[in-house]
Structures are given as structure tokens and as C-alpha cells.
Coordinates of C-alpha atoms in Angstrom, one line a residue:
D1 CA 180.4 132.1 131.4
D2 CA 178.9 135.4 130.3
L3 CA 175.8 133.9 128.7
N4 CA 172.1 134.8 129.1
E5 CA 172.7 138.4 130.1
A6 CA 169.4 140.1 130.5
D7 CA 168.2 143.7 130.5
L8 CA 164.8 144.1 132.2
W9 CA 162.8 147.1 133.2
N10 CA 159.2 148.1 133.7
V11 CA 157.5 151.3 134.7
R12 CA 153.9 151.8 135.9
L13 CA 151.9 155.0 136.3
K14 CA 148.6 154.8 138.1
T15 CA 146.4 157.9 138.8
L16 CA 143.2 158.3 140.7
Y17 CA 140.7 161.0 139.8
T18 CA 137.6 161.7 142.0
P19 CA 135.6 164.5 140.6
T20 CA 132.7 163.8 143.0
D21 CA 132.0 161.9 146.1
N22 CA 130.3 159.1 144.2
L23 CA 132.6 158.8 141.2
D24 CA 136.2 157.8 140.9
V25 CA 138.3 157.0 137.8
T26 CA 141.6 155.0 137.9
A27 CA 143.9 155.2 134.9
T28 CA 146.9 152.9 134.5
V29 CA 149.8 152.8 132.0
W30 CA 152.3 149.9 132.3
R31 CA 155.3 149.4 130.1
I32 CA 157.6 146.3 130.2
R33 CA 160.8 145.7 128.3
S34 CA 162.9 142.5 128.4
S35 CA 166.0 141.7 126.3
L36 CA 167.7 138.3 126.8
D37 CA 170.9 137.2 125.1
G38 CA 170.7 133.5 124.5
A39 CA 167.8 131.1 123.9
N40 CA 167.6 129.1 127.1
T41 CA 169.1 125.9 125.6
F42 CA 171.4 124.9 128.4
S43 CA 172.2 121.2 128.8
R44 CA 174.4 119.1 131.0
L45 CA 174.5 116.2 128.5
D46 CA 176.6 115.9 125.3
P47 CA 173.9 115.4 122.6
V48 CA 176.3 113.2 120.6
T49 CA 177.7 110.9 123.3
G50 CA 175.1 111.3 126.0
E51 CA 177.9 111.9 128.6
E52 CA 177.5 114.6 131.2
W53 CA 179.6 117.7 130.8
S54 CA 181.5 119.2 133.8
E55 CA 179.3 122.4 133.7
P56 CA 176.1 123.4 131.8
T57 CA 176.7 124.2 128.1
M58 CA 174.6 125.8 125.4
A59 CA 173.9 122.6 123.5
G60 CA 172.8 122.3 119.9
T61 CA 173.3 125.9 118.9
G62 CA 176.5 125.7 116.9
G63 CA 178.1 128.4 119.0
E64 CA 175.4 130.9 118.4
I65 CA 173.4 132.3 121.3
G66 CA 170.4 134.0 119.7
F67 CA 168.2 136.4 121.7
I68 CA 164.7 136.9 123.1
D69 CA 163.1 140.4 123.1
T70 CA 159.8 141.2 124.7
E71 CA 157.8 144.4 124.8
L72 CA 154.5 144.9 126.6
D73 CA 152.3 148.0 126.8
L74 CA 149.1 147.9 128.9
Y75 CA 146.6 150.7 129.2
S76 CA 143.6 150.5 131.5
L77 CA 140.7 152.6 132.7
L78 CA 138.5 151.7 135.7
V79 CA 135.4 153.7 136.6
N80 CA 133.3 153.3 139.7
W81 CA 130.1 155.3 139.9
D82 CA 127.8 155.0 142.9
L83 CA 124.2 155.4 141.8
P84 CA 121.3 155.7 144.2
F85 CA 120.2 152.1 143.6
A86 CA 123.5 150.4 142.5
T87 CA 127.1 150.8 141.6
L88 CA 128.2 150.9 137.9
V89 CA 131.7 149.6 137.1
S90 CA 133.4 150.0 133.8
A91 CA 136.7 148.3 133.1
T92 CA 138.5 149.0 129.8
S93 CA 142.0 147.8 128.8
Y94 CA 144.1 147.8 125.7
T95 CA 147.2 145.6 125.4
E96 CA 150.1 145.6 122.9
H97 CA 152.6 142.8 123.1
E98 CA 155.5 141.8 120.9
L99 CA 157.8 138.7 121.2
D100 CA 160.8 138.7 118.9
F101 CA 163.4 136.0 119.0
V102 CA 166.2 134.2 117.1
F103 CA 166.6 130.6 118.1
P104 CA 169.8 128.9 116.7
L105 CA 169.8 125.1 116.1
F106 CA 172.8 123.1 115.0
T107 CA 172.0 119.6 113.8
A108 CA 173.3 117.0 111.3
G109 CA 176.3 119.3 110.7
L110 CA 174.1 122.2 109.5
Q111 CA 173.2 125.5 111.1
F112 CA 169.5 126.4 111.3
Y113 CA 167.8 129.5 112.6
N114 CA 164.2 130.2 113.7
D115 CA 163.8 134.0 113.4
S116 CA 160.2 134.8 114.4
T117 CA 158.1 137.6 115.7
F118 CA 154.6 137.5 117.3
R119 CA 152.6 140.7 117.8
T120 CA 149.4 140.9 119.9
D121 CA 146.8 143.6 120.1
A122 CA 143.8 143.2 122.4
L123 CA 140.9 145.4 123.5
T124 CA 138.6 144.4 126.4
Q125 CA 135.6 146.1 127.9
E126 CA 133.4 145.0 130.7
L127 CA 130.4 146.7 132.3
R128 CA 128.9 145.6 135.7
L129 CA 126.0 146.9 137.7
L130 CA 126.1 145.8 141.3
S131 CA 123.5 146.0 144.0
L132 CA 124.3 148.1 147.2
D133 CA 126.2 146.4 150.0
D134 CA 123.6 147.0 152.7
S135 CA 120.9 145.1 150.9
P136 CA 120.1 141.5 151.9
V137 CA 119.4 140.7 148.2
K138 CA 122.6 141.1 146.2
W139 CA 122.7 141.0 142.4
I140 CA 125.1 141.6 139.5
V141 CA 124.3 142.1 135.8
G142 CA 126.9 142.9 133.2
G143 CA 128.4 142.4 129.8
F144 CA 131.9 141.7 128.4
Y145 CA 133.6 142.2 125.0
R146 CA 137.0 141.4 123.7
D147 CA 138.7 141.9 120.3
A148 CA 142.2 140.5 119.8
T149 CA 144.6 139.8 117.0
I150 CA 147.9 137.9 117.0
E151 CA 150.2 138.4 114.0
S152 CA 152.8 135.7 113.5
D153 CA 155.8 136.1 111.3
I154 CA 157.8 132.8 111.2
D155 CA 161.1 132.5 109.3
F156 CA 163.0 129.2 109.6
Y157 CA 166.1 129.0 107.4
L158 CA 169.4 127.1 106.8
D159 CA 172.6 129.1 107.0
F160 CA 175.6 128.0 105.0
G161 CA 177.7 130.9 106.1
G162 CA 179.1 133.9 104.1
G163 CA 175.6 135.3 103.9
V164 CA 174.2 132.3 102.0
T165 CA 170.9 131.1 103.4
F166 CA 168.1 128.7 102.3
P167 CA 164.5 129.3 103.5
L168 CA 162.7 126.3 104.9
I169 CA 159.6 128.0 106.4
D170 CA 158.6 131.6 105.7
T171 CA 155.0 132.3 106.7
Y172 CA 152.9 135.2 107.9
G173 CA 149.4 134.9 109.3
D174 CA 146.9 136.3 111.7
I175 CA 144.8 134.8 114.5
E176 CA 141.8 136.9 115.2
T177 CA 139.4 136.4 118.1
E178 CA 136.2 138.3 119.0
S179 CA 134.1 137.4 122.0
W180 CA 131.2 138.8 124.0
A181 CA 129.2 137.7 127.0
V182 CA 126.3 138.8 129.2
F183 CA 125.9 137.6 132.7
G184 CA 123.9 137.9 135.9
E185 CA 123.8 136.7 139.5
V186 CA 121.4 137.1 142.4
S187 CA 121.6 135.9 146.0
I188 CA 119.7 136.5 149.2
E189 CA 120.7 136.3 152.9
L190 CA 118.5 134.1 155.1
F191 CA 118.5 133.5 158.8
D192 CA 120.8 136.5 159.5
G193 CA 123.3 135.4 156.8
L194 CA 123.6 131.8 157.9
I195 CA 122.4 130.7 154.5
E196 CA 122.8 132.6 151.2
P197 CA 121.4 130.8 148.2
L198 CA 122.9 132.1 144.9
I199 CA 122.2 131.6 141.2
G200 CA 124.1 132.9 138.3
L201 CA 123.9 132.6 134.5
R202 CA 126.4 133.5 131.8
Y203 CA 126.0 133.4 128.0
F204 CA 129.0 133.9 125.7
E205 CA 130.1 133.6 122.1
D206 CA 133.7 133.4 120.9
D207 CA 134.6 133.6 117.2

């Protein structure tokens, strides 16, 4: 009873701006927050005897429930610009994400904790040029770019009680990724649209 209480909320603001008949800009801000008491370690079986308990129990935690907190901020900007010969689309987004948790583990008569935090920052940009809808020959050309970093702070320690702890794993590191791509596609409607051959190519690099 009274376990895994969660507080969840999210709010999204989306605005559309049309300065001219052939240009519209959509901006979006999205914020998500999640706070969960407990570490999702419910079990119906006694880990020592293997017998089934009468109701689900938080097994292997030593009576500690831990927590999981999540924060997400997403910002995006979408631009559609109708040109005389094609439509230009620009899609930009920036994401900030943080996962913070304490995972208790009780084993061999000792109390362990995994206290870790992961933070992600990611920027993406895509540009596309699309042919007009009323043309029998349809084509797309574009490019894509992404730059993202994940910071991991992992702390795994043994707790003897009374404020006495012993570190087992204490590490901090980054995972960085940068990628880009160029792509294109062309198709043509034949026999009043009965057949539409299409060919597309994409080249990408990811470091």
C-alpha cells in the first residue's frame, strides 16, 4: 500500500505565425516533469524461498523505495515557405532531458544504492526543398544535421548505516554524437498515375 506514488505533468505551447500568404512559422515549447516514488521492483516471489507472496511486494530493496525523476524540455521551430518553383521546409529542434534516480538493492545482507543521473542535450536541423504538388514529376532534396551529448554520472555504493558508505563505482563521462546527411528523391507519374517509378539516395556520416 501507498507505494509508487507519481506526480506527472506536462504543458505544451504551440503558436502559428503567418506573415504572408506563402510563409508560415510554427513554434512549439513542450515541458514534461515526472516524479515517481519507488523503483519499479515489485515481485510476487520471495527471493530467498521462491514462494509466492499473498500480494506484490517490493523485493530486494531492504525496505527502501528510491525514486525516479524525469525532466524534458523540447523546443522546435517549423518554417514552410512556398516559392514559385518549390516549397522550402526548415525543421529545427532542441531537446534537454534529465533522468535522475536512486535504485536501492539489498543482497547478501548488505544495502547497496545506485544513485545516477543522465543528462542529454540534442540539437537537430533539417532543410527540405519539395516540388510543387501539381507537377507530375515530384522531387525532394535536403540535408540533416544533429549534435547531441549524453552526460552520465553513475554512483554505486554500499551503505552500512549511520552515514557510513563505501563507494563501489563512481564514474562520470560523456557520449557525444554528431551526424549529418544529404538526400534526394525523384518520381514521375505515368499513365495518369497508374505507375509512379521512384528513386531516392541518401548519404550520411555519424561520429
